[in-house]
Amino acid sequence: MIPFLDLKAQYAGIKAEVDAAVLNVLASAHYVLGPEVEAFEREFAAYCGVKHAIALNTGTSALHLALLAAGVGPGDEVITVPFTFVATVSAICYTGATPVFVDIEPVTMTMDPAQLEAAITPRTRAIMPVHLYGQMADMDPILEIAARHGIRVIEDACQAHGAEYRGKRAGSMGASGCFSFYPGKNLGACGEGGIAVTNDDRQMEKIRMLRDWGQERRYHHLLKGFNYRMDAIQGAVLRVKLRHLESWTEARREHGGHYTRLLGHSRRVTVPAEVTGRRHVYHVYAVRTPDRDSLQRTLQEGGVQTNLHYPIPVHLQAAHIDLGYKRGDFPVSEAAASEVLSLPIYPEMTPRQVESVAAAVEQKAYA
Ligand SMILES: *Cc1c(COP(=O)(O)O)cnc(C)c1O
Protein backbone atom coordinates (compact mmCIF):
# COMPACT_ATOMS: atom_id res chain seq x y z
CA MET A 1 0.00 0.00 0.00
CA ILE A 2 1.24 3.52 -0.76
CA PRO A 3 -0.02 5.82 2.01
CA PHE A 4 -1.14 9.38 1.37
CA LEU A 5 1.49 10.56 3.85
CA ASP A 6 3.92 8.83 6.22
CA LEU A 7 4.71 10.72 9.41
CA LYS A 8 6.30 7.63 10.96
CA ALA A 9 8.93 7.66 8.22
CA GLN A 10 9.59 11.34 8.91
CA TYR A 11 10.00 10.69 12.63
CA ALA A 12 12.30 7.72 12.01
CA GLY A 13 14.67 10.00 10.09
CA ILE A 14 15.01 12.57 12.89
CA LYS A 15 14.16 10.54 16.02
CA ALA A 16 17.36 11.23 17.96
CA GLU A 17 17.09 15.01 17.44
CA VAL A 18 13.37 15.19 18.23
CA ASP A 19 13.63 12.99 21.32
CA ALA A 20 16.49 15.05 22.72
CA ALA A 21 14.61 18.30 22.10
CA VAL A 22 11.46 17.02 23.83
CA LEU A 23 13.37 15.62 26.83
CA ASN A 24 15.18 18.91 27.15
CA VAL A 25 11.86 20.76 27.45
CA LEU A 26 10.53 18.23 29.98
CA ALA A 27 13.61 18.75 32.14
CA SER A 28 13.47 22.54 31.79
CA ALA A 29 9.92 22.62 33.24
CA HIS A 30 9.24 25.60 30.96
CA TYR A 31 6.18 24.31 29.13
CA VAL A 32 4.42 27.27 27.51
CA LEU A 33 6.20 29.88 25.31
CA GLY A 34 9.72 30.38 26.78
CA PRO A 35 13.20 30.18 25.24
CA GLU A 36 12.56 27.35 22.74
CA VAL A 37 9.51 29.11 21.32
CA GLU A 38 11.36 32.44 21.17
CA ALA A 39 14.27 30.84 19.34
CA PHE A 40 11.84 29.19 16.92
CA GLU A 41 10.16 32.57 16.28
CA ARG A 42 13.51 34.12 15.34
CA GLU A 43 14.45 31.19 13.12
CA PHE A 44 11.09 31.02 11.35
CA ALA A 45 11.05 34.80 10.78
CA ALA A 46 14.49 34.50 9.16
CA TYR A 47 13.25 31.56 7.06
CA CYS A 48 10.38 33.71 5.72
CA GLY A 49 12.55 36.80 5.30
CA VAL A 50 10.47 38.91 7.71
CA LYS A 51 11.16 40.92 10.87
CA HIS A 52 8.77 39.25 13.29
CA ALA A 53 7.09 35.91 13.97
CA ILE A 54 4.58 35.25 16.75
CA ALA A 55 4.13 31.58 17.65
CA LEU A 56 0.59 30.38 18.32
CA ASN A 57 -1.41 27.26 19.09
CA THR A 58 -2.91 26.79 15.59
CA GLY A 59 -2.93 28.23 12.09
CA THR A 60 -6.56 29.21 12.59
CA SER A 61 -5.52 31.34 15.60
CA ALA A 62 -2.89 33.00 13.39
CA LEU A 63 -5.56 33.96 10.84
CA HIS A 64 -7.89 35.15 13.61
CA LEU A 65 -5.30 37.36 15.33
CA ALA A 66 -3.85 38.70 12.07
CA LEU A 67 -7.36 39.85 11.14
CA LEU A 68 -7.96 41.42 14.56
CA ALA A 69 -4.57 43.16 14.45
CA ALA A 70 -5.53 44.59 11.05
CA GLY A 71 -8.60 46.13 12.72
CA VAL A 72 -11.17 43.72 11.26
CA GLY A 73 -14.40 43.46 13.25
CA PRO A 74 -18.21 43.40 13.10
CA GLY A 75 -19.61 45.29 10.11
CA ASP A 76 -16.47 44.76 8.02
CA GLU A 77 -16.08 42.54 5.00
CA VAL A 78 -13.08 40.32 4.26
CA ILE A 79 -12.58 39.01 0.73
CA THR A 80 -11.34 35.45 0.29
CA VAL A 81 -11.94 32.39 -1.93
CA PRO A 82 -14.49 29.59 -1.46
CA PHE A 83 -12.04 26.92 -2.66
CA THR A 84 -10.06 26.53 0.56
CA PHE A 85 -10.08 24.69 3.87
CA VAL A 86 -12.97 25.93 5.98
CA ALA A 87 -10.62 27.46 8.61
CA THR A 88 -9.90 30.44 6.33
CA VAL A 89 -13.56 31.40 6.44
CA SER A 90 -14.14 30.45 10.09
CA ALA A 91 -11.33 32.78 11.17
CA ILE A 92 -13.06 35.65 9.39
CA CYS A 93 -16.36 34.76 11.12
CA TYR A 94 -14.62 34.69 14.55
CA THR A 95 -13.92 38.44 14.19
CA GLY A 96 -17.59 39.21 13.52
CA ALA A 97 -16.79 40.31 9.96
CA THR A 98 -18.55 38.92 6.88
CA PRO A 99 -16.62 36.71 4.45
CA VAL A 100 -17.07 37.78 0.81
CA PHE A 101 -15.99 35.33 -1.85
CA VAL A 102 -14.32 35.80 -5.21
CA ASP A 103 -13.74 32.84 -7.49
CA ILE A 104 -10.37 31.22 -8.20
CA GLU A 105 -8.63 31.21 -11.56
CA PRO A 106 -8.64 27.77 -13.14
CA VAL A 107 -4.91 27.18 -13.68
CA THR A 108 -3.46 27.73 -10.19
CA MET A 109 -6.80 27.44 -8.36
CA THR A 110 -5.91 30.52 -6.30
CA MET A 111 -7.73 33.91 -6.04
CA ASP A 112 -8.54 35.39 -9.46
CA PRO A 113 -7.22 38.97 -9.33
CA ALA A 114 -9.40 39.85 -12.34
CA GLN A 115 -12.51 39.32 -10.19
CA LEU A 116 -11.20 40.99 -7.05
CA GLU A 117 -12.00 44.63 -7.69
CA ALA A 118 -15.71 43.97 -8.32
CA ALA A 119 -16.01 42.44 -4.83
CA ILE A 120 -14.60 45.48 -3.02
CA THR A 121 -17.14 47.66 -1.18
CA PRO A 122 -16.74 50.57 1.28
CA ARG A 123 -16.87 47.92 4.05
CA THR A 124 -13.97 45.82 2.74
CA ARG A 125 -11.31 45.80 5.45
CA ALA A 126 -8.98 43.00 4.35
CA ILE A 127 -8.22 40.60 1.51
CA MET A 128 -7.13 37.06 2.36
CA PRO A 129 -5.63 35.13 -0.57
CA VAL A 130 -4.91 31.44 0.06
CA HIS A 131 -1.67 29.90 -1.22
CA LEU A 132 -3.44 26.65 -2.04
CA TYR A 133 -1.58 23.33 -2.24
CA GLY A 134 1.76 25.11 -1.70
CA GLN A 135 1.66 27.54 -4.64
CA MET A 136 1.33 31.25 -3.98
CA ALA A 137 -1.61 33.27 -5.25
CA ASP A 138 -0.91 35.96 -7.87
CA MET A 139 0.28 38.48 -5.28
CA ASP A 140 1.41 41.45 -7.45
CA PRO A 141 -2.04 42.35 -8.84
CA ILE A 142 -3.72 41.49 -5.52
CA LEU A 143 -1.35 43.83 -3.62
CA GLU A 144 -1.70 46.53 -6.26
CA ILE A 145 -5.52 46.51 -6.07
CA ALA A 146 -5.42 46.39 -2.25
CA ALA A 147 -2.99 49.32 -2.06
CA ARG A 148 -5.13 51.39 -4.43
CA HIS A 149 -8.12 50.89 -2.11
CA GLY A 150 -6.16 51.19 1.15
CA ILE A 151 -7.00 47.60 2.16
CA ARG A 152 -4.70 45.21 4.02
CA VAL A 153 -3.72 41.83 2.59
CA ILE A 154 -3.35 38.89 4.98
CA GLU A 155 -1.86 35.76 3.46
CA ASP A 156 -3.27 32.35 4.34
CA ALA A 157 0.08 30.57 3.92
CA CYS A 158 -0.99 27.55 5.99
CA GLN A 159 -0.07 25.22 3.09
CA ALA A 160 2.89 27.19 1.75
CA HIS A 161 5.93 27.13 4.06
CA GLY A 162 8.87 28.21 1.90
CA ALA A 163 6.82 28.88 -1.25
CA GLU A 164 8.01 31.89 -3.27
CA TYR A 165 6.60 34.51 -5.62
CA ARG A 166 9.25 36.36 -7.67
CA GLY A 167 11.85 35.55 -5.02
CA LYS A 168 9.69 36.59 -2.05
CA ARG A 169 8.69 34.02 0.52
CA ALA A 170 5.09 33.19 1.42
CA GLY A 171 3.94 35.28 4.35
CA SER A 172 6.35 38.15 3.63
CA MET A 173 4.32 40.05 1.02
CA GLY A 174 1.12 41.06 2.82
CA ALA A 175 0.58 43.00 6.07
CA SER A 176 1.00 39.60 7.71
CA GLY A 177 1.16 35.92 6.82
CA CYS A 178 -0.28 32.95 8.67
CA PHE A 179 1.07 29.40 8.86
CA SER A 180 -0.19 26.14 10.34
CA PHE A 181 2.00 23.46 11.91
CA TYR A 182 -0.71 20.81 11.98
CA PRO A 183 1.20 17.48 11.77
CA GLY A 184 0.46 16.85 8.09
CA LYS A 185 1.59 20.31 6.89
CA ASN A 186 5.00 20.70 5.20
CA LEU A 187 6.36 21.78 8.58
CA GLY A 188 4.36 19.97 11.25
CA ALA A 189 4.42 19.91 15.05
CA CYS A 190 3.84 16.81 17.19
CA GLY A 191 0.40 18.23 17.90
CA GLU A 192 -1.14 21.59 17.01
CA GLY A 193 0.77 24.76 16.18
CA GLY A 194 0.69 27.93 14.11
CA ILE A 195 2.51 31.22 13.60
CA ALA A 196 1.87 34.73 12.27
CA VAL A 197 4.68 36.63 10.54
CA THR A 198 4.91 40.35 9.73
CA ASN A 199 7.32 43.19 9.01
CA ASP A 200 5.08 45.67 10.85
CA ASP A 201 6.05 46.42 14.46
CA ARG A 202 2.52 47.42 15.47
CA GLN A 203 0.92 44.28 14.00
CA MET A 204 3.54 42.23 15.83
CA GLU A 205 2.85 43.91 19.16
CA LYS A 206 -0.91 43.48 18.84
CA ILE A 207 -0.73 39.81 17.85
CA ARG A 208 1.76 39.15 20.65
CA MET A 209 -0.59 40.69 23.22
CA LEU A 210 -3.73 39.07 21.83
CA ARG A 211 -2.27 35.55 22.02
CA ASP A 212 -1.60 35.93 25.76
CA TRP A 213 -4.78 37.41 27.23
CA GLY A 214 -4.15 40.88 25.80
CA GLN A 215 -1.47 41.52 28.41
CA GLU A 216 1.05 44.29 27.91
CA ARG A 217 2.77 42.94 31.00
CA ARG A 218 1.54 40.48 33.59
CA TYR A 219 -2.04 41.22 34.73
CA HIS A 220 -2.15 44.48 32.73
CA HIS A 221 -4.76 43.61 30.09
CA LEU A 222 -4.78 46.26 27.36
CA LEU A 223 -6.84 44.22 24.92
CA LYS A 224 -9.53 41.55 25.17
CA GLY A 225 -7.24 38.63 24.46
CA PHE A 226 -7.08 34.88 23.99
CA ASN A 227 -5.12 31.87 25.16
CA TYR A 228 -3.46 31.10 21.81
CA ARG A 229 0.10 30.44 23.05
CA MET A 230 2.44 27.81 21.60
CA ASP A 231 3.64 24.96 23.84
CA ALA A 232 7.38 24.77 24.46
CA ILE A 233 7.50 21.14 23.27
CA GLN A 234 6.09 22.18 19.91
CA GLY A 235 8.58 25.04 19.65
CA ALA A 236 11.46 22.67 20.35
CA VAL A 237 10.22 20.05 17.86
CA LEU A 238 9.62 22.70 15.20
CA ARG A 239 13.16 24.06 15.63
CA VAL A 240 14.50 20.58 14.85
CA LYS A 241 12.21 20.13 11.86
CA LEU A 242 12.85 23.62 10.46
CA ARG A 243 16.49 22.61 9.97
CA HIS A 244 15.26 19.86 7.60
CA LEU A 245 12.52 21.82 5.86
CA GLU A 246 14.50 22.93 2.81
CA SER A 247 15.68 19.40 2.00
CA TRP A 248 12.15 18.07 2.56
CA THR A 249 10.77 20.79 0.28
CA GLU A 250 13.29 19.94 -2.43
CA ALA A 251 12.25 16.26 -2.14
CA ARG A 252 8.58 17.27 -2.53
CA ARG A 253 9.50 19.35 -5.59
CA GLU A 254 11.39 16.38 -7.05
CA HIS A 255 8.37 14.12 -6.59
CA GLY A 256 6.02 16.77 -7.96
CA GLY A 257 8.23 17.19 -11.02
CA HIS A 258 8.44 13.42 -11.44
CA TYR A 259 4.63 13.07 -11.36
CA THR A 260 4.28 15.89 -13.88
CA ARG A 261 6.80 14.28 -16.25
CA LEU A 262 4.99 10.93 -15.97
CA LEU A 263 1.42 12.25 -16.17
CA GLY A 264 1.85 15.48 -18.16
CA HIS A 265 0.57 13.85 -21.36
CA SER A 266 -2.02 11.64 -19.68
CA ARG A 267 -5.46 11.55 -21.27
CA ARG A 268 -6.99 10.60 -17.92
CA VAL A 269 -5.87 13.51 -15.77
CA THR A 270 -4.65 17.10 -15.94
CA VAL A 271 -1.55 17.79 -13.85
CA PRO A 272 -1.14 20.88 -11.63
CA ALA A 273 0.50 23.92 -13.22
CA GLU A 274 3.72 25.30 -11.84
CA VAL A 275 3.71 28.98 -12.78
CA THR A 276 6.99 30.62 -13.86
CA GLY A 277 8.39 32.82 -11.09
CA ARG A 278 6.64 30.89 -8.33
CA ARG A 279 8.20 28.18 -6.18
CA HIS A 280 5.56 25.51 -5.60
CA VAL A 281 6.25 23.53 -2.40
CA TYR A 282 3.74 20.74 -3.19
CA HIS A 283 1.93 20.46 0.09
CA VAL A 284 -0.66 18.77 -2.13
CA TYR A 285 -0.24 17.30 -5.62
CA ALA A 286 -3.76 17.42 -7.04
CA VAL A 287 -4.61 16.15 -10.51
CA ARG A 288 -7.96 16.89 -12.15
CA THR A 289 -10.34 14.54 -13.92
CA PRO A 290 -14.08 14.51 -14.60
CA ASP A 291 -14.04 10.84 -13.45
CA ARG A 292 -12.59 11.74 -10.07
CA ASP A 293 -14.71 9.45 -7.86
CA SER A 294 -14.16 6.36 -10.00
CA LEU A 295 -10.42 7.06 -10.30
CA GLN A 296 -10.22 7.41 -6.52
CA ARG A 297 -11.96 4.03 -6.09
CA THR A 298 -9.68 2.35 -8.62
CA LEU A 299 -6.58 3.71 -6.89
CA GLN A 300 -7.87 2.61 -3.48
CA GLU A 301 -8.40 -0.91 -4.86
CA GLY A 302 -4.88 -0.78 -6.30
CA GLY A 303 -3.42 0.14 -2.90
CA VAL A 304 -2.91 3.88 -3.43
CA GLN A 305 -4.35 6.21 -0.78
CA THR A 306 -5.64 9.55 -2.06
CA ASN A 307 -7.53 12.50 -0.62
CA LEU A 308 -9.88 15.28 -1.70
CA HIS A 309 -8.84 18.91 -1.09
CA TYR A 310 -11.68 19.92 -1.08
CA PRO A 311 -14.87 18.18 -2.23
CA ILE A 312 -17.30 20.97 -1.24
CA PRO A 313 -16.42 24.66 -1.64
CA VAL A 314 -17.06 26.72 1.48
CA HIS A 315 -19.94 28.73 -0.05
CA LEU A 316 -21.91 25.47 -0.34
CA GLN A 317 -21.11 24.19 3.17
CA ALA A 318 -24.13 23.90 5.48
CA ALA A 319 -22.31 25.86 8.19
CA HIS A 320 -22.01 28.92 5.94
CA ILE A 321 -25.39 28.81 4.22
CA ASP A 322 -26.25 32.04 6.08
CA LEU A 323 -23.89 33.93 3.76
CA GLY A 324 -26.59 33.53 1.11
CA TYR A 325 -24.56 31.98 -1.71
CA LYS A 326 -25.88 29.23 -3.97
CA ARG A 327 -24.64 26.66 -6.45
CA GLY A 328 -23.51 28.40 -9.63
CA ASP A 329 -22.12 31.49 -7.86
CA PHE A 330 -18.47 30.38 -8.18
CA PRO A 331 -18.31 27.99 -11.13
CA VAL A 332 -14.53 27.63 -11.24
CA SER A 333 -14.40 26.62 -7.56
CA GLU A 334 -17.35 24.27 -7.99
CA ALA A 335 -15.75 22.54 -10.99
CA ALA A 336 -12.45 22.19 -9.11
CA ALA A 337 -14.23 20.69 -6.09
CA SER A 338 -15.77 17.97 -8.24
CA GLU A 339 -12.59 17.19 -10.22
CA VAL A 340 -9.53 17.39 -7.94
CA LEU A 341 -7.81 14.30 -6.58
CA SER A 342 -4.75 14.57 -4.32
CA LEU A 343 -2.09 11.91 -4.94
CA PRO A 344 0.37 10.78 -2.25
CA ILE A 345 3.29 13.20 -1.85
CA TYR A 346 5.73 13.41 1.05
CA PRO A 347 9.51 13.79 1.24
CA GLU A 348 10.25 10.19 2.25
CA MET A 349 8.48 8.75 -0.80
CA THR A 350 10.73 6.97 -3.26
CA PRO A 351 10.82 7.77 -7.01
CA ARG A 352 9.68 4.18 -7.52
CA GLN A 353 6.54 4.83 -5.44
CA VAL A 354 5.81 7.93 -7.52
CA GLU A 355 6.11 5.75 -10.63
CA SER A 356 3.75 3.14 -9.15
CA VAL A 357 1.14 5.79 -8.36
CA ALA A 358 1.45 7.30 -11.85
CA ALA A 359 1.08 3.83 -13.42
CA ALA A 360 -2.01 3.19 -11.29
CA VAL A 361 -3.49 6.52 -12.42
CA GLU A 362 -2.91 5.47 -16.03
CA GLN A 363 -4.42 2.11 -15.08
CA LYS A 364 -1.41 0.31 -16.42
CA ALA A 365 0.00 -2.72 -14.65
CA TYR A 366 2.49 -1.85 -11.91
CA ALA A 367 5.94 -1.47 -13.39
C1 LIG B 1 -4.46 23.85 7.77
C2 LIG B 1 -5.08 25.09 7.23
C3 LIG B 1 -5.60 26.08 8.08
C4 LIG B 1 -5.78 25.89 9.58
O1 LIG B 1 -4.66 25.56 10.28
P1 LIG B 1 -4.84 24.80 11.71
O2 LIG B 1 -3.44 24.78 12.24
O3 LIG B 1 -5.38 23.45 11.43
O4 LIG B 1 -5.74 25.62 12.54
C5 LIG B 1 -6.07 27.26 7.52
N1 LIG B 1 -6.05 27.45 6.19
C6 LIG B 1 -5.59 26.52 5.33
C7 LIG B 1 -5.57 26.81 3.87
C8 LIG B 1 -5.10 25.30 5.83
O5 LIG B 1 -4.66 24.37 4.97
XYZ file of C-alpha atoms and ligand atoms in Angstrom:
382
model
C 0.000 0.000 0.000
C 1.243 3.522 -0.761
C -0.024 5.816 2.011
C -1.136 9.379 1.367
C 1.491 10.558 3.853
C 3.916 8.834 6.221
C 4.708 10.721 9.415
C 6.300 7.631 10.962
C 8.931 7.658 8.219
C 9.595 11.341 8.915
C 10.003 10.694 12.633
C 12.296 7.720 12.007
C 14.670 10.003 10.091
C 15.007 12.567 12.894
C 14.158 10.535 16.015
C 17.364 11.235 17.963
C 17.094 15.007 17.441
C 13.370 15.190 18.233
C 13.627 12.985 21.317
C 16.493 15.051 22.716
C 14.612 18.300 22.100
C 11.463 17.024 23.832
C 13.366 15.619 26.827
C 15.181 18.907 27.150
C 11.860 20.756 27.455
C 10.534 18.229 29.976
C 13.615 18.750 32.139
C 13.473 22.536 31.788
C 9.916 22.623 33.240
C 9.237 25.598 30.962
C 6.178 24.310 29.126
C 4.419 27.269 27.513
C 6.203 29.875 25.314
C 9.718 30.381 26.778
C 13.201 30.179 25.239
C 12.561 27.345 22.745
C 9.510 29.110 21.325
C 11.364 32.443 21.171
C 14.266 30.835 19.339
C 11.837 29.190 16.916
C 10.163 32.570 16.285
C 13.513 34.122 15.344
C 14.451 31.187 13.123
C 11.090 31.015 11.353
C 11.050 34.801 10.779
C 14.487 34.501 9.155
C 13.254 31.561 7.061
C 10.385 33.715 5.718
C 12.554 36.804 5.296
C 10.468 38.912 7.706
C 11.158 40.917 10.867
C 8.770 39.250 13.289
C 7.094 35.911 13.973
C 4.580 35.250 16.753
C 4.133 31.576 17.652
C 0.587 30.379 18.322
C -1.406 27.265 19.087
C -2.915 26.793 15.591
C -2.929 28.234 12.086
C -6.563 29.207 12.591
C -5.519 31.344 15.596
C -2.886 32.996 13.386
C -5.562 33.957 10.841
C -7.893 35.148 13.607
C -5.296 37.356 15.327
C -3.850 38.702 12.070
C -7.363 39.853 11.136
C -7.956 41.422 14.563
C -4.571 43.163 14.445
C -5.535 44.594 11.052
C -8.596 46.135 12.722
C -11.172 43.720 11.262
C -14.403 43.463 13.253
C -18.205 43.403 13.095
C -19.613 45.287 10.105
C -16.472 44.756 8.021
C -16.078 42.537 5.003
C -13.083 40.322 4.259
C -12.584 39.007 0.729
C -11.337 35.449 0.288
C -11.942 32.395 -1.927
C -14.486 29.592 -1.463
C -12.043 26.921 -2.657
C -10.056 26.529 0.561
C -10.075 24.686 3.874
C -12.971 25.929 5.980
C -10.624 27.457 8.609
C -9.897 30.438 6.326
C -13.560 31.401 6.435
C -14.144 30.446 10.085
C -11.328 32.775 11.174
C -13.061 35.654 9.389
C -16.356 34.758 11.120
C -14.620 34.693 14.548
C -13.922 38.443 14.192
C -17.589 39.208 13.525
C -16.790 40.313 9.962
C -18.548 38.924 6.882
C -16.621 36.715 4.448
C -17.073 37.783 0.814
C -15.986 35.330 -1.854
C -14.323 35.801 -5.214
C -13.744 32.837 -7.489
C -10.375 31.218 -8.202
C -8.633 31.212 -11.559
C -8.638 27.769 -13.144
C -4.906 27.182 -13.685
C -3.459 27.732 -10.185
C -6.795 27.444 -8.360
C -5.914 30.524 -6.298
C -7.729 33.907 -6.044
C -8.536 35.387 -9.458
C -7.221 38.970 -9.331
C -9.397 39.851 -12.344
C -12.510 39.321 -10.190
C -11.203 40.994 -7.051
C -12.002 44.634 -7.694
C -15.713 43.971 -8.317
C -16.013 42.436 -4.832
C -14.604 45.484 -3.021
C -17.145 47.664 -1.182
C -16.741 50.571 1.277
C -16.872 47.915 4.052
C -13.972 45.817 2.737
C -11.310 45.803 5.455
C -8.982 43.003 4.348
C -8.218 40.598 1.514
C -7.130 37.056 2.360
C -5.632 35.128 -0.571
C -4.914 31.438 0.060
C -1.667 29.897 -1.218
C -3.443 26.649 -2.038
C -1.576 23.334 -2.236
C 1.758 25.113 -1.696
C 1.657 27.537 -4.635
C 1.332 31.248 -3.985
C -1.606 33.266 -5.246
C -0.906 35.958 -7.873
C 0.283 38.478 -5.279
C 1.409 41.452 -7.449
C -2.042 42.346 -8.843
C -3.719 41.494 -5.517
C -1.348 43.829 -3.619
C -1.701 46.529 -6.257
C -5.520 46.508 -6.067
C -5.423 46.386 -2.251
C -2.989 49.324 -2.061
C -5.129 51.388 -4.430
C -8.118 50.894 -2.110
C -6.161 51.194 1.153
C -7.005 47.600 2.160
C -4.695 45.212 4.023
C -3.717 41.829 2.587
C -3.346 38.894 4.978
C -1.855 35.756 3.458
C -3.266 32.348 4.338
C 0.076 30.575 3.921
C -0.988 27.548 5.989
C -0.069 25.224 3.086
C 2.886 27.189 1.746
C 5.929 27.131 4.060
C 8.868 28.205 1.896
C 6.816 28.877 -1.249
C 8.007 31.887 -3.272
C 6.597 34.512 -5.620
C 9.246 36.356 -7.669
C 11.846 35.554 -5.021
C 9.691 36.590 -2.048
C 8.693 34.021 0.518
C 5.095 33.189 1.420
C 3.943 35.281 4.355
C 6.347 38.149 3.631
C 4.324 40.047 1.016
C 1.122 41.056 2.823
C 0.578 43.002 6.067
C 0.999 39.597 7.707
C 1.161 35.920 6.820
C -0.275 32.951 8.669
C 1.074 29.398 8.856
C -0.186 26.135 10.340
C 2.002 23.456 11.912
C -0.714 20.805 11.983
C 1.199 17.482 11.774
C 0.462 16.855 8.088
C 1.587 20.305 6.890
C 4.997 20.703 5.199
C 6.364 21.779 8.584
C 4.360 19.973 11.255
C 4.418 19.908 15.048
C 3.840 16.809 17.193
C 0.403 18.233 17.898
C -1.142 21.587 17.009
C 0.768 24.755 16.180
C 0.689 27.933 14.114
C 2.507 31.225 13.599
C 1.871 34.727 12.268
C 4.684 36.633 10.539
C 4.912 40.354 9.733
C 7.323 43.189 9.010
C 5.082 45.671 10.846
C 6.055 46.418 14.463
C 2.517 47.419 15.470
C 0.920 44.281 13.997
C 3.544 42.226 15.826
C 2.851 43.913 19.163
C -0.909 43.483 18.841
C -0.726 39.808 17.850
C 1.764 39.149 20.646
C -0.589 40.695 23.216
C -3.730 39.069 21.826
C -2.268 35.547 22.021
C -1.600 35.925 25.760
C -4.783 37.414 27.226
C -4.152 40.883 25.798
C -1.475 41.523 28.411
C 1.054 44.286 27.911
C 2.767 42.940 30.997
C 1.541 40.483 33.593
C -2.038 41.223 34.726
C -2.150 44.480 32.725
C -4.757 43.607 30.086
C -4.778 46.256 27.363
C -6.838 44.216 24.916
C -9.534 41.545 25.168
C -7.239 38.628 24.457
C -7.085 34.880 23.988
C -5.120 31.871 25.161
C -3.464 31.104 21.813
C 0.100 30.438 23.048
C 2.442 27.814 21.601
C 3.637 24.956 23.837
C 7.382 24.765 24.462
C 7.505 21.137 23.273
C 6.087 22.180 19.907
C 8.580 25.044 19.649
C 11.459 22.672 20.353
C 10.219 20.047 17.861
C 9.615 22.703 15.199
C 13.160 24.058 15.626
C 14.497 20.582 14.849
C 12.207 20.125 11.862
C 12.851 23.619 10.464
C 16.489 22.607 9.973
C 15.259 19.862 7.596
C 12.521 21.820 5.858
C 14.499 22.925 2.809
C 15.677 19.404 2.000
C 12.151 18.074 2.559
C 10.773 20.794 0.278
C 13.291 19.938 -2.434
C 12.251 16.257 -2.137
C 8.584 17.269 -2.529
C 9.496 19.349 -5.588
C 11.387 16.378 -7.050
C 8.371 14.119 -6.593
C 6.016 16.774 -7.963
C 8.228 17.187 -11.021
C 8.439 13.422 -11.444
C 4.632 13.065 -11.361
C 4.283 15.886 -13.875
C 6.798 14.276 -16.251
C 4.989 10.933 -15.969
C 1.422 12.253 -16.171
C 1.850 15.481 -18.163
C 0.569 13.847 -21.358
C -2.019 11.637 -19.682
C -5.460 11.552 -21.265
C -6.986 10.599 -17.923
C -5.869 13.509 -15.772
C -4.652 17.102 -15.939
C -1.546 17.791 -13.845
C -1.140 20.878 -11.633
C 0.495 23.915 -13.223
C 3.717 25.304 -11.839
C 3.711 28.984 -12.782
C 6.994 30.620 -13.864
C 8.386 32.819 -11.093
C 6.638 30.889 -8.325
C 8.200 28.182 -6.177
C 5.556 25.512 -5.602
C 6.252 23.530 -2.398
C 3.744 20.735 -3.191
C 1.929 20.462 0.093
C -0.662 18.769 -2.132
C -0.237 17.305 -5.616
C -3.765 17.421 -7.045
C -4.612 16.147 -10.511
C -7.957 16.889 -12.146
C -10.341 14.542 -13.917
C -14.080 14.506 -14.598
C -14.039 10.835 -13.448
C -12.590 11.737 -10.069
C -14.707 9.455 -7.863
C -14.161 6.361 -9.998
C -10.422 7.061 -10.297
C -10.217 7.411 -6.519
C -11.963 4.025 -6.091
C -9.679 2.345 -8.624
C -6.583 3.712 -6.893
C -7.866 2.611 -3.484
C -8.395 -0.913 -4.858
C -4.884 -0.777 -6.302
C -3.415 0.137 -2.898
C -2.913 3.876 -3.431
C -4.347 6.212 -0.784
C -5.642 9.546 -2.063
C -7.532 12.502 -0.621
C -9.876 15.282 -1.698
C -8.838 18.909 -1.092
C -11.678 19.915 -1.077
C -14.865 18.180 -2.231
C -17.298 20.966 -1.238
C -16.422 24.662 -1.641
C -17.063 26.718 1.482
C -19.939 28.733 -0.046
C -21.908 25.471 -0.338
C -21.115 24.187 3.166
C -24.130 23.895 5.479
C -22.307 25.862 8.192
C -22.011 28.922 5.942
C -25.387 28.814 4.216
C -26.251 32.044 6.082
C -23.895 33.930 3.758
C -26.586 33.528 1.105
C -24.559 31.984 -1.711
C -25.878 29.234 -3.965
C -24.639 26.660 -6.449
C -23.511 28.400 -9.632
C -22.124 31.487 -7.856
C -18.469 30.376 -8.179
C -18.311 27.991 -11.135
C -14.527 27.626 -11.236
C -14.398 26.620 -7.561
C -17.351 24.269 -7.987
C -15.755 22.544 -10.994
C -12.455 22.186 -9.113
C -14.234 20.687 -6.085
C -15.766 17.967 -8.238
C -12.587 17.193 -10.218
C -9.530 17.391 -7.942
C -7.809 14.304 -6.578
C -4.748 14.572 -4.325
C -2.085 11.909 -4.943
C 0.371 10.775 -2.246
C 3.293 13.196 -1.848
C 5.732 13.410 1.051
C 9.506 13.794 1.242
C 10.250 10.190 2.254
C 8.478 8.746 -0.805
C 10.730 6.965 -3.265
C 10.819 7.766 -7.006
C 9.681 4.176 -7.516
C 6.539 4.833 -5.439
C 5.809 7.935 -7.516
C 6.113 5.745 -10.632
C 3.751 3.142 -9.152
C 1.136 5.786 -8.365
C 1.454 7.299 -11.848
C 1.082 3.833 -13.420
C -2.006 3.191 -11.288
C -3.487 6.525 -12.417
C -2.905 5.473 -16.028
C -4.416 2.107 -15.083
C -1.411 0.312 -16.425
C -0.002 -2.720 -14.651
C 2.486 -1.846 -11.908
C 5.939 -1.471 -13.395
C -4.460 23.854 7.766
C -5.083 25.092 7.231
C -5.598 26.079 8.085
C -5.782 25.894 9.583
O -4.661 25.559 10.277
P -4.836 24.804 11.710
O -3.437 24.777 12.240
O -5.376 23.450 11.427
O -5.742 25.621 12.539
C -6.075 27.258 7.519
N -6.051 27.451 6.189
C -5.592 26.516 5.332
C -5.570 26.813 3.872
C -5.099 25.302 5.830
O -4.661 24.374 4.972
